[in-house]
């Protein structure tokens, strides 16, 4: 019997079975059905999206519909939504034959993740103890998109090496872990992390890296021919880069305080991003002997200003402080792509397809500590008394917390997110090693044909064939015994 | 004489003349000139976009500029605008050699259609009986974009088989029919249809299908080599898909009531769309023997949640209700692509290039009936008295209407839109059969070269030719009598 | 010694040294460091983005956070941001082998330009004489993006012929000149120019043309093989076109007056753009003997309605007036692409890669004069007394200015912008002729490989080689003495 299990295991590991015809539909239908049932039990409209809004307005002396949170946050929500689906999706299309999977699987797991996130985040943050119901509004949708982002970042480290079924599991567990660490960091430790340097990028980055480390493929070089870009796939990736870059001010300001909070977060992020573009270009050019720029750096390291400002964007970090953050992180991230990613692969057995280590994990961690420092030096002179209280939410049981203490808690929060990412990632990685999820063989990675119907590149065939036929006749005229047929 | 007419007809039908050098400029200039004249007579700024706004504010006790409808609707308007031009335009670029036409003709007919729509919708809804003028504001622009959408959907069924002149006619008549059916459904029947399941998708879908049925081409298989995608054209189509998918919450909430109406419509649409992604993936994978996903399904059926929620999005359908709608419609639409489209083509002589039957016609019809059911079961307990009145506009002559009656009228409205689509489409199709509009021959369909200057793909030619020349010499050295020339 | 200088010059001019390994990083780091220092000295948050906002609200009787300027302008800001980075960036990707540079250099210089613009515009418009500080808010970010646009337009004329170091200089000087001419036009002459027909498009266009004229390359035809598009590069360019086209209403309304000003500017721009699409298509079709459309026209001339409405959009130009502007300018611009650009190149030695003469310079100038005319005929009857004052800012020292006088000043402003563009461009062009900036040789223009690591197009090689090997064996069977090897 034990022998038989070994046989089975050998069979699965020997020749990978990538047929997901039953597992993928089963998982999709199961998860979606579960979502419907759980939404039926728990999820309701909040008072701003319910048709009792007219009554709510009257009861709360709200004079105008424009005070509905929808109008404060909807433009930012749509920008974040674009970042999740077009930004993350297209950023990963750079591989020459994996664009369908990059954008398609991103689409699939984000669409599932946001539903599961509404439930998980609802249970932790918005569960009404009396009715047992979760109420959702526009801010919940933004938070759900944020929560997906953690798993999409992890996808970046795994790109090309896992099946869609595995990705759904990564998302299922990733969103769950996210909700727990977010609850610990934001509620228990009472950290501020509007743009998610800690809870999204640092967690998501280390989560993906840990999974990738567990799933290490010693023979991945067998797919080396496909692990690279072509001219137009790099252009598609730039669509992703630019939409992420342009809308990052919305990302970091989407759930900050109304008024100056959102305003300041947008300005700071805008500046940090601009700064990191210039240092990325500088280091990229300096690293090549002809001074040529590398698309990998431009596509990724330019975004690092946004990641690193995820915590501090809503603080009074000052405009030049934002520029300094972008300046330093642009350099660090580009050096990461040049030296750290190859090092990790060679010595730590860590294959990180998109370099999330340099774009999310490290900059997210730095962003967490930058936030801690900026929080620790906050003063009433700079913020005003009211501003300090509203920015750091020093109310209720936290009314006596000082900025210095807050800084300490922010730093602690960053460590919590790293720990959750690594430990959670290792556990999920072990689950994914079960040989039943349909992942590709080592010589079959980075290839859309494993999971997609890919159109044949027949564009040039008809004229060539015609031409060949023509030439064949010519050949036959000249020499009956020889001919040359080809197809490209 | 009759003989001569026959000759003429044979001549035109025999060898299609696709030269639109005079007809296209003439139609464009004529239509645009007509627009200018009619705008000069009829169209004026409304009180919120006129420089008398300062006075209007004072007269109506409006305290702040932020109360201007512009700030309630402009973000949604821009999202809808992106859907019309990038969304619909790029969704249709999937064909390997018809991307210029897809995005270019979409651009042309939408740019004309929105002007004509401002006039047509203005005459029916905003004509001041005293001054004889139509006043327009931001909501008019959104409605004009919506009105174009009907004709763009029809374009999807006709893609690759008609000339730009024919498309302008499709739009001219389509917008006209749209304005009439919209007036009947929204004003006379007093239906609610914020996202246009009935008036946009159901009408537009059946309109396009009816035209395509009249224009049936028995020898279309002669263009079969071009009726398919290549790798990068599928990626361009995904840009369209994703912008449609992401911004659909704006589409369905753009003209709903301020406050909770817009808020709820966005949430419901967001959820239905997420749900339809998972079921689309499930059915697409299940339908292939290796479990491989089909880009056609991912590009189209994932959007069906938005179509099906067009009417019900602003109602209290509940979050799990939205998920159920997306769940079911994702399955129905994917099955449509698998079985119904081939069936229609084979047995009903209906060539539907983009499958608008499965994405717009049927889901729009279902959306109309879902809206009817949700309206019929509406109650004061759920909506509150005020909410019920404001959601369904039970004021004025409709003050006594009950939800059940409203449901009946909603269902009747759906039938009206189907009838208008089919009858209108057949009539327009007959007009388009006149042999003077420059449509392509059966073996020339789906080809940009008929209407565009297409750049030669000369990228790879020079090196290959050089190489060949080199090889030819080599061959001649070896064997004087044989040589091999190729071109790829 | 002089001889030695000549040697050096000959050396540099003879064989161009395009290695920017030290110059590009040095310039990037230097400029970014300067930005950080200057931001540290000058730039602070304004009262709406500072944490003293709560106090500011109380002091100024502002009842709600929604009155923060952020909520009036943020959606337009994000649209403008997309236009700068995706719009301008992708519009220039049409060249077959210069897409990396188009989108990458656009990214680099806009990211630098917006920082420098915040400083330059701040010094001229927002410098507090007491504290010596510049305060910034959301409107500053929009203005900074606008300011970059001038240099990005100039990039369009230089596309493919300059190095990234030169482009950074074009931006450094361009932003400086922009801030000065803007100060003269908007503050000293008290012109209105919300969408920048004069200060952005007219200035930017002539600035780029003048630089290009100074940098004339008599042997540019040596790069002719690369100065054209391929199918998919034209599709990428359409992404740029459409995002510019769709978001132009936001561009022209982003910094107009709250309320009716923003509302009206959006409507007018929307209409002018729609109108120019139809006339562009008409002229493009008419100009080809088969009536075929040219992508160059569709990509560019369709946008001209937005350029030409840059000044007049916020005025009461009437809806049909907007249509007429779009109608005429669409025709003028398309004729420009057909006849003027070739003429300029042949007789004026002016190589204008993207045709900015037809899209920005001339339409911007026309837009300035259209604005002058519309301003001159403004009357209290049309605008209302309050509307006239608020639209043209007839307050303070300008309280007595009449509309007719305003029209004169608007026309004068247009001339100022042309003068600044041409004179400034010639001076900057002379600086760029120094042979130390790493620009490409005449036979190396329009080629990404000069400044980028470009992936090899190895997609099709492996299967072809396999197939060839197969065929070779076959050949050998048939005739031992002949074989055919190829590579495509």
mmCIF file of N, CA and C in Angstrom, chain A residues 19-21 25 32 39-40 45 48-53 58 64-65 68 71 74 78 81-82 85-86 90 97-100 107 115 138 141 145 232 448-453 455 457-458 464 475 478-479 482 484 486 488, chain B residues 67 72 79 96 229-232 234-235 239 245-247 249-250 258-260 262-264 268 270 274-275 278 282 285-286 288-293 295 316 318 320 323-324 327 382-384 386 481-484 486-488:
data_model
loop_
_atom_site.group_PDB
_atom_site.id
_atom_site.type_symbol
_atom_site.label_atom_id
_atom_site.label_comp_id
_atom_site.label_asym_id
_atom_site.label_seq_id
_atom_site.Cartn_x
_atom_site.Cartn_y
_atom_site.Cartn_z
ATOM 1 N N UNK A 19 -3.302 18.985 -16.740
ATOM 2 C CA UNK A 19 -4.703 19.083 -17.137
ATOM 3 C C UNK A 19 -5.523 19.552 -15.935
ATOM 4 N N UNK A 20 -6.083 20.767 -16.071
ATOM 5 C CA UNK A 20 -6.882 21.324 -14.966
ATOM 6 C C UNK A 20 -8.362 21.321 -15.335
ATOM 7 N N UNK A 21 -8.740 20.443 -16.277
ATOM 8 C CA UNK A 21 -10.114 20.474 -16.781
ATOM 9 C C UNK A 21 -11.138 20.262 -15.682
ATOM 10 N N UNK A 25 -12.383 24.161 -12.892
ATOM 11 C CA UNK A 25 -13.822 24.454 -12.773
ATOM 12 C C UNK A 25 -14.369 24.125 -11.391
ATOM 13 N N UNK A 32 -16.989 30.187 -5.665
ATOM 14 C CA UNK A 32 -18.004 31.186 -5.950
ATOM 15 C C UNK A 32 -19.317 30.863 -5.238
ATOM 16 N N UNK A 39 -22.041 35.594 1.561
ATOM 17 C CA UNK A 39 -22.583 36.942 1.359
ATOM 18 C C UNK A 39 -24.047 36.994 1.782
ATOM 19 N N UNK A 40 -24.783 35.935 1.460
ATOM 20 C CA UNK A 40 -26.196 35.901 1.841
ATOM 21 C C UNK A 40 -26.374 35.989 3.349
ATOM 22 N N UNK A 45 -25.744 46.280 2.683
ATOM 23 C CA UNK A 45 -25.326 47.647 2.363
ATOM 24 C C UNK A 45 -25.144 48.447 3.649
ATOM 25 N N UNK A 48 -24.822 54.373 3.906
ATOM 26 C CA UNK A 48 -24.641 55.332 2.819
ATOM 27 C C UNK A 48 -24.980 54.747 1.446
ATOM 28 N N UNK A 49 -25.085 53.431 1.380
ATOM 29 C CA UNK A 49 -25.465 52.821 0.100
ATOM 30 C C UNK A 49 -26.840 52.168 0.181
ATOM 31 N N UNK A 50 -27.458 52.229 1.335
ATOM 32 C CA UNK A 50 -28.794 51.662 1.528
ATOM 33 C C UNK A 50 -29.841 52.723 1.173
ATOM 34 N N UNK A 51 -31.010 52.258 0.787
ATOM 35 C CA UNK A 51 -32.046 53.234 0.419
ATOM 36 C C UNK A 51 -32.611 53.966 1.641
ATOM 37 N N UNK A 52 -32.142 53.615 2.828
ATOM 38 C CA UNK A 52 -32.492 54.422 4.005
ATOM 39 C C UNK A 52 -31.604 55.657 4.135
ATOM 40 N N UNK A 53 -30.750 55.918 3.169
ATOM 41 C CA UNK A 53 -29.843 57.072 3.199
ATOM 42 C C UNK A 53 -30.597 58.381 3.422
ATOM 43 N N UNK A 58 -31.301 62.842 7.225
ATOM 44 C CA UNK A 58 -32.128 63.667 8.097
ATOM 45 C C UNK A 58 -31.683 63.497 9.548
ATOM 46 N N UNK A 64 -26.407 67.570 2.306
ATOM 47 C CA UNK A 64 -26.341 67.328 0.865
ATOM 48 C C UNK A 64 -25.871 65.918 0.567
ATOM 49 N N UNK A 65 -26.356 65.394 -0.571
ATOM 50 C CA UNK A 65 -25.913 64.069 -1.007
ATOM 51 C C UNK A 65 -24.408 64.007 -1.243
ATOM 52 N N UNK A 68 -22.066 62.146 1.009
ATOM 53 C CA UNK A 68 -21.964 60.690 0.973
ATOM 54 C C UNK A 68 -20.517 60.299 0.666
ATOM 55 N N UNK A 71 -18.693 60.146 -2.809
ATOM 56 C CA UNK A 71 -18.106 61.243 -3.588
ATOM 57 C C UNK A 71 -16.712 61.608 -3.121
ATOM 58 N N UNK A 74 -14.903 57.720 -4.561
ATOM 59 C CA UNK A 74 -15.121 56.957 -5.781
ATOM 60 C C UNK A 74 -14.046 57.165 -6.846
ATOM 61 N N UNK A 78 -11.821 54.000 -8.360
ATOM 62 C CA UNK A 78 -11.686 53.555 -9.748
ATOM 63 C C UNK A 78 -10.221 53.502 -10.165
ATOM 64 N N UNK A 81 -8.814 50.380 -8.703
ATOM 65 C CA UNK A 81 -9.352 49.257 -9.477
ATOM 66 C C UNK A 81 -8.544 49.067 -10.770
ATOM 67 N N UNK A 82 -8.209 50.153 -11.435
ATOM 68 C CA UNK A 82 -7.378 50.071 -12.640
ATOM 69 C C UNK A 82 -5.999 49.526 -12.301
ATOM 70 N N UNK A 85 -6.240 45.610 -11.828
ATOM 71 C CA UNK A 85 -6.530 44.756 -12.976
ATOM 72 C C UNK A 85 -5.650 45.058 -14.191
ATOM 73 N N UNK A 86 -5.497 46.330 -14.536
ATOM 74 C CA UNK A 86 -4.614 46.660 -15.659
ATOM 75 C C UNK A 86 -3.174 46.826 -15.174
ATOM 76 N N UNK A 90 -0.985 43.879 -16.462
ATOM 77 C CA UNK A 90 -0.105 44.128 -17.597
ATOM 78 C C UNK A 90 1.359 44.227 -17.198
ATOM 79 N N UNK A 97 5.902 34.635 -23.933
ATOM 80 C CA UNK A 97 4.806 33.709 -24.218
ATOM 81 C C UNK A 97 3.972 33.431 -22.970
ATOM 82 N N UNK A 98 3.872 34.434 -22.082
ATOM 83 C CA UNK A 98 3.091 34.204 -20.876
ATOM 84 C C UNK A 98 2.147 35.370 -20.595
ATOM 85 N N UNK A 99 1.850 36.152 -21.621
ATOM 86 C CA UNK A 99 1.013 37.332 -21.420
ATOM 87 C C UNK A 99 -0.434 36.972 -21.133
ATOM 88 N N UNK A 100 -0.959 35.946 -21.807
ATOM 89 C CA UNK A 100 -2.342 35.531 -21.543
ATOM 90 C C UNK A 100 -2.483 35.158 -20.071
ATOM 91 N N UNK A 107 -6.579 38.493 -13.450
ATOM 92 C CA UNK A 107 -8.010 38.816 -13.524
ATOM 93 C C UNK A 107 -8.803 37.844 -12.644
ATOM 94 N N UNK A 115 -13.862 39.342 -3.390
ATOM 95 C CA UNK A 115 -15.060 38.867 -2.689
ATOM 96 C C UNK A 115 -14.688 38.298 -1.316
ATOM 97 N N UNK A 138 -18.280 52.086 -0.175
ATOM 98 C CA UNK A 138 -17.199 52.292 -1.135
ATOM 99 C C UNK A 138 -15.833 52.028 -0.500
ATOM 100 N N UNK A 141 -14.924 48.448 -0.656
ATOM 101 C CA UNK A 141 -14.467 47.995 -1.974
ATOM 102 C C UNK A 141 -12.992 48.325 -2.178
ATOM 103 N N UNK A 145 -9.932 45.650 -2.724
ATOM 104 C CA UNK A 145 -8.929 45.719 -3.796
ATOM 105 C C UNK A 145 -7.522 45.700 -3.205
ATOM 106 N N UNK A 232 7.362 43.675 -28.206
ATOM 107 C CA UNK A 232 6.007 44.116 -27.921
ATOM 108 C C UNK A 232 5.517 43.685 -26.553
ATOM 109 N N UNK A 448 2.244 29.893 -22.102
ATOM 110 C CA UNK A 448 0.788 29.987 -22.117
ATOM 111 C C UNK A 448 0.113 28.724 -22.607
ATOM 112 N N UNK A 449 0.796 27.978 -23.479
ATOM 113 C CA UNK A 449 0.122 26.843 -24.110
ATOM 114 C C UNK A 449 -0.288 25.766 -23.119
ATOM 115 N N UNK A 450 0.297 25.808 -21.934
ATOM 116 C CA UNK A 450 -0.068 24.807 -20.931
ATOM 117 C C UNK A 450 -1.505 24.987 -20.449
ATOM 118 N N UNK A 451 -1.948 26.253 -20.340
ATOM 119 C CA UNK A 451 -3.285 26.490 -19.782
ATOM 120 C C UNK A 451 -4.230 27.256 -20.713
ATOM 121 N N UNK A 452 -3.767 27.587 -21.905
ATOM 122 C CA UNK A 452 -4.578 28.411 -22.797
ATOM 123 C C UNK A 452 -4.600 27.830 -24.206
ATOM 124 N N UNK A 453 -5.698 28.091 -24.895
ATOM 125 C CA UNK A 453 -5.728 27.897 -26.340
ATOM 126 C C UNK A 453 -5.005 29.085 -26.954
ATOM 127 N N UNK A 455 -3.532 31.124 -30.174
ATOM 128 C CA UNK A 455 -3.689 31.152 -31.641
ATOM 129 C C UNK A 455 -2.360 30.889 -32.320
ATOM 130 N N UNK A 457 0.525 31.424 -34.904
ATOM 131 C CA UNK A 457 1.040 32.625 -35.578
ATOM 132 C C UNK A 457 1.081 32.349 -37.066
ATOM 133 N N UNK A 458 -0.092 32.369 -37.677
ATOM 134 C CA UNK A 458 -0.160 31.965 -39.080
ATOM 135 C C UNK A 458 -0.120 33.154 -40.028
ATOM 136 N N UNK A 464 4.072 32.845 -47.633
ATOM 137 C CA UNK A 464 5.269 32.015 -47.755
ATOM 138 C C UNK A 464 4.953 30.736 -48.518
ATOM 139 N N UNK A 475 11.972 25.362 -59.122
ATOM 140 C CA UNK A 475 13.020 24.374 -58.850
ATOM 141 C C UNK A 475 12.860 23.158 -59.754
ATOM 142 N N UNK A 478 14.208 23.524 -62.996
ATOM 143 C CA UNK A 478 15.673 23.527 -63.105
ATOM 144 C C UNK A 478 16.245 22.146 -62.813
ATOM 145 N N UNK A 479 15.782 21.606 -61.700
ATOM 146 C CA UNK A 479 16.346 20.306 -61.326
ATOM 147 C C UNK A 479 15.245 19.441 -60.756
ATOM 148 N N UNK A 482 15.590 17.866 -56.916
ATOM 149 C CA UNK A 482 15.794 18.599 -55.657
ATOM 150 C C UNK A 482 14.670 19.590 -55.408
ATOM 151 N N UNK A 484 13.077 22.386 -52.111
ATOM 152 C CA UNK A 484 13.239 22.924 -50.755
ATOM 153 C C UNK A 484 11.915 23.500 -50.285
ATOM 154 N N UNK A 486 9.861 25.011 -46.939
ATOM 155 C CA UNK A 486 10.053 25.444 -45.541
ATOM 156 C C UNK A 486 8.821 26.152 -45.020
ATOM 157 N N UNK A 488 7.918 28.921 -41.726
ATOM 158 C CA UNK A 488 8.533 29.671 -40.621
ATOM 159 C C UNK A 488 7.457 30.152 -39.688
ATOM 160 N N UNK B 67 -22.140 71.575 -5.314
ATOM 161 C CA UNK B 67 -23.485 71.048 -5.569
ATOM 162 C C UNK B 67 -23.810 70.994 -7.061
ATOM 163 N N UNK B 72 -20.964 65.563 -9.147
ATOM 164 C CA UNK B 72 -21.579 64.267 -8.852
ATOM 165 C C UNK B 72 -21.280 63.246 -9.955
ATOM 166 N N UNK B 79 -15.197 57.751 -16.939
ATOM 167 C CA UNK B 79 -15.072 56.297 -17.007
ATOM 168 C C UNK B 79 -15.919 55.742 -18.153
ATOM 169 N N UNK B 96 -6.871 39.318 -36.381
ATOM 170 C CA UNK B 96 -5.442 39.480 -36.647
ATOM 171 C C UNK B 96 -5.133 40.642 -37.564
ATOM 172 N N UNK B 229 -7.627 35.281 -34.368
ATOM 173 C CA UNK B 229 -6.735 36.205 -33.680
ATOM 174 C C UNK B 229 -5.285 35.771 -33.808
ATOM 175 N N UNK B 230 -4.375 36.655 -33.468
ATOM 176 C CA UNK B 230 -2.983 36.283 -33.221
ATOM 177 C C UNK B 230 -2.673 36.678 -31.782
ATOM 178 N N UNK B 231 -1.512 36.269 -31.310
ATOM 179 C CA UNK B 231 -1.182 36.451 -29.893
ATOM 180 C C UNK B 231 -1.351 37.899 -29.436
ATOM 181 N N UNK B 232 -0.735 38.823 -30.157
ATOM 182 C CA UNK B 232 -0.776 40.204 -29.685
ATOM 183 C C UNK B 232 -2.113 40.872 -29.916
ATOM 184 N N UNK B 234 -4.925 39.440 -29.431
ATOM 185 C CA UNK B 234 -5.688 39.041 -28.243
ATOM 186 C C UNK B 234 -5.310 39.880 -27.027
ATOM 187 N N UNK B 235 -4.045 40.266 -26.953
ATOM 188 C CA UNK B 235 -3.633 41.122 -25.839
ATOM 189 C C UNK B 235 -4.250 42.507 -25.951
ATOM 190 N N UNK B 239 -7.082 44.688 -23.318
ATOM 191 C CA UNK B 239 -7.132 46.075 -22.836
ATOM 192 C C UNK B 239 -8.578 46.552 -22.861
ATOM 193 N N UNK B 245 -14.573 46.128 -18.003
ATOM 194 C CA UNK B 245 -14.867 45.435 -16.751
ATOM 195 C C UNK B 245 -14.674 46.362 -15.539
ATOM 196 N N UNK B 246 -13.551 47.076 -15.526
ATOM 197 C CA UNK B 246 -13.235 47.916 -14.363
ATOM 198 C C UNK B 246 -14.190 49.086 -14.214
ATOM 199 N N UNK B 247 -14.601 49.655 -15.347
ATOM 200 C CA UNK B 247 -15.401 50.877 -15.281
ATOM 201 C C UNK B 247 -16.901 50.612 -15.355
ATOM 202 N N UNK B 249 -18.920 49.517 -13.099
ATOM 203 C CA UNK B 249 -19.633 50.129 -11.976
ATOM 204 C C UNK B 249 -19.957 51.603 -12.226
ATOM 205 N N UNK B 250 -19.079 52.312 -12.922
ATOM 206 C CA UNK B 250 -19.383 53.702 -13.266
ATOM 207 C C UNK B 250 -20.492 53.780 -14.306
ATOM 208 N N UNK B 258 -28.467 60.743 -7.048
ATOM 209 C CA UNK B 258 -27.365 61.170 -6.177
ATOM 210 C C UNK B 258 -27.430 60.415 -4.847
ATOM 211 N N UNK B 259 -26.268 60.217 -4.261
ATOM 212 C CA UNK B 259 -26.228 59.617 -2.931
ATOM 213 C C UNK B 259 -26.269 58.109 -2.971
ATOM 214 N N UNK B 260 -27.230 57.519 -2.241
ATOM 215 C CA UNK B 260 -27.261 56.062 -2.140
ATOM 216 C C UNK B 260 -27.477 55.381 -3.482
ATOM 217 N N UNK B 262 -26.264 56.099 -6.575
ATOM 218 C CA UNK B 262 -24.987 55.870 -7.264
ATOM 219 C C UNK B 262 -24.122 54.891 -6.483
ATOM 220 N N UNK B 263 -24.117 55.056 -5.161
ATOM 221 C CA UNK B 263 -23.296 54.222 -4.295
ATOM 222 C C UNK B 263 -23.664 52.736 -4.435
ATOM 223 N N UNK B 264 -24.958 52.468 -4.364
ATOM 224 C CA UNK B 264 -25.426 51.081 -4.406
ATOM 225 C C UNK B 264 -25.227 50.459 -5.787
ATOM 226 N N UNK B 268 -23.207 46.941 -6.423
ATOM 227 C CA UNK B 268 -23.854 45.776 -7.036
ATOM 228 C C UNK B 268 -23.160 45.339 -8.326
ATOM 229 N N UNK B 270 -20.027 45.936 -9.264
ATOM 230 C CA UNK B 270 -18.705 45.421 -8.880
ATOM 231 C C UNK B 270 -18.800 43.948 -8.496
ATOM 232 N N UNK B 274 -17.429 40.487 -10.617
ATOM 233 C CA UNK B 274 -16.444 39.577 -10.019
ATOM 234 C C UNK B 274 -16.936 38.147 -10.120
ATOM 235 N N UNK B 275 -18.212 37.960 -9.843
ATOM 236 C CA UNK B 275 -18.790 36.627 -9.854
ATOM 237 C C UNK B 275 -18.759 36.012 -11.253
ATOM 238 N N UNK B 278 -15.440 34.182 -12.372
ATOM 239 C CA UNK B 278 -15.148 32.822 -11.914
ATOM 240 C C UNK B 278 -15.945 31.772 -12.670
ATOM 241 N N UNK B 282 -14.580 28.812 -15.193
ATOM 242 C CA UNK B 282 -14.969 27.426 -14.938
ATOM 243 C C UNK B 282 -15.496 26.758 -16.206
ATOM 244 N N UNK B 285 -12.837 26.349 -19.069
ATOM 245 C CA UNK B 285 -11.896 25.261 -18.831
ATOM 246 C C UNK B 285 -12.570 23.905 -19.021
ATOM 247 N N UNK B 286 -13.798 23.810 -18.527
ATOM 248 C CA UNK B 286 -14.530 22.546 -18.611
ATOM 249 C C UNK B 286 -14.806 22.133 -20.057
ATOM 250 N N UNK B 288 -12.916 22.430 -22.704
ATOM 251 C CA UNK B 288 -11.771 21.997 -23.502
ATOM 252 C C UNK B 288 -11.252 20.670 -22.965
ATOM 253 N N UNK B 289 -10.838 19.797 -23.868
ATOM 254 C CA UNK B 289 -10.492 18.473 -23.375
ATOM 255 C C UNK B 289 -9.200 18.472 -22.553
ATOM 256 N N UNK B 290 -8.324 19.471 -22.780
ATOM 257 C CA UNK B 290 -7.152 19.580 -21.916
ATOM 258 C C UNK B 290 -7.390 20.559 -20.765
ATOM 259 N N UNK B 291 -8.588 21.131 -20.671
ATOM 260 C CA UNK B 291 -8.880 22.105 -19.629
ATOM 261 C C UNK B 291 -8.341 23.487 -19.930
ATOM 262 N N UNK B 292 -7.936 23.704 -21.181
ATOM 263 C CA UNK B 292 -7.354 25.002 -21.530
ATOM 264 C C UNK B 292 -8.420 26.084 -21.656
ATOM 265 N N UNK B 293 -8.049 27.284 -21.239
ATOM 266 C CA UNK B 293 -8.963 28.416 -21.312
ATOM 267 C C UNK B 293 -8.956 29.009 -22.715
ATOM 268 N N UNK B 295 -9.467 32.436 -24.917
ATOM 269 C CA UNK B 295 -9.446 33.893 -24.778
ATOM 270 C C UNK B 295 -10.780 34.539 -25.158
ATOM 271 N N UNK B 316 -32.497 47.500 -4.534
ATOM 272 C CA UNK B 316 -31.965 46.814 -3.359
ATOM 273 C C UNK B 316 -31.895 45.318 -3.661
ATOM 274 N N UNK B 318 -29.560 43.365 -3.142
ATOM 275 C CA UNK B 318 -28.676 42.783 -2.112
ATOM 276 C C UNK B 318 -27.350 42.329 -2.739
ATOM 277 N N UNK B 320 -25.593 39.586 -2.197
ATOM 278 C CA UNK B 320 -25.542 38.196 -2.669
ATOM 279 C C UNK B 320 -26.423 38.010 -3.893
ATOM 280 N N UNK B 323 -24.219 38.720 -6.745
ATOM 281 C CA UNK B 323 -23.316 37.598 -7.024
ATOM 282 C C UNK B 323 -24.039 36.490 -7.788
ATOM 283 N N UNK B 324 -25.277 36.226 -7.413
ATOM 284 C CA UNK B 324 -26.034 35.162 -8.094
ATOM 285 C C UNK B 324 -26.261 35.526 -9.564
ATOM 286 N N UNK B 327 -23.045 34.968 -11.360
ATOM 287 C CA UNK B 327 -22.797 33.530 -11.422
ATOM 288 C C UNK B 327 -23.545 32.903 -12.600
ATOM 289 N N UNK B 382 -38.051 47.102 3.050
ATOM 290 C CA UNK B 382 -36.654 47.063 2.601
ATOM 291 C C UNK B 382 -36.149 48.447 2.193
ATOM 292 N N UNK B 383 -36.965 49.202 1.472
ATOM 293 C CA UNK B 383 -36.499 50.455 0.864
ATOM 294 C C UNK B 383 -36.746 51.674 1.746
ATOM 295 N N UNK B 384 -37.636 51.596 2.707
ATOM 296 C CA UNK B 384 -38.196 52.737 3.441
ATOM 297 C C UNK B 384 -39.141 53.464 2.484
ATOM 298 N N UNK B 386 -39.554 56.647 1.806
ATOM 299 C CA UNK B 386 -38.877 57.640 0.954
ATOM 300 C C UNK B 386 -38.007 56.966 -0.108
ATOM 301 N N UNK B 481 23.186 23.923 -60.356
ATOM 302 C CA UNK B 481 21.844 23.788 -60.925
ATOM 303 C C UNK B 481 20.702 23.969 -59.914
ATOM 304 N N UNK B 482 21.004 24.097 -58.631
ATOM 305 C CA UNK B 482 19.937 24.203 -57.618
ATOM 306 C C UNK B 482 20.090 25.453 -56.772
ATOM 307 N N UNK B 483 18.975 26.003 -56.385
ATOM 308 C CA UNK B 483 19.052 27.091 -55.408
ATOM 309 C C UNK B 483 17.734 27.171 -54.636
ATOM 310 N N UNK B 484 17.835 27.831 -53.545
ATOM 311 C CA UNK B 484 16.661 27.945 -52.676
ATOM 312 C C UNK B 484 16.493 29.384 -52.235
ATOM 313 N N UNK B 486 13.874 32.047 -50.290
ATOM 314 C CA UNK B 486 12.643 32.100 -49.486
ATOM 315 C C UNK B 486 12.424 33.481 -48.905
ATOM 316 N N UNK B 487 11.288 33.627 -48.432
ATOM 317 C CA UNK B 487 10.882 34.872 -47.819
ATOM 318 C C UNK B 487 9.927 34.519 -46.695
ATOM 319 N N UNK B 488 10.075 35.130 -45.572
ATOM 320 C CA UNK B 488 9.179 34.780 -44.454
ATOM 321 C C UNK B 488 8.442 35.995 -43.947
#
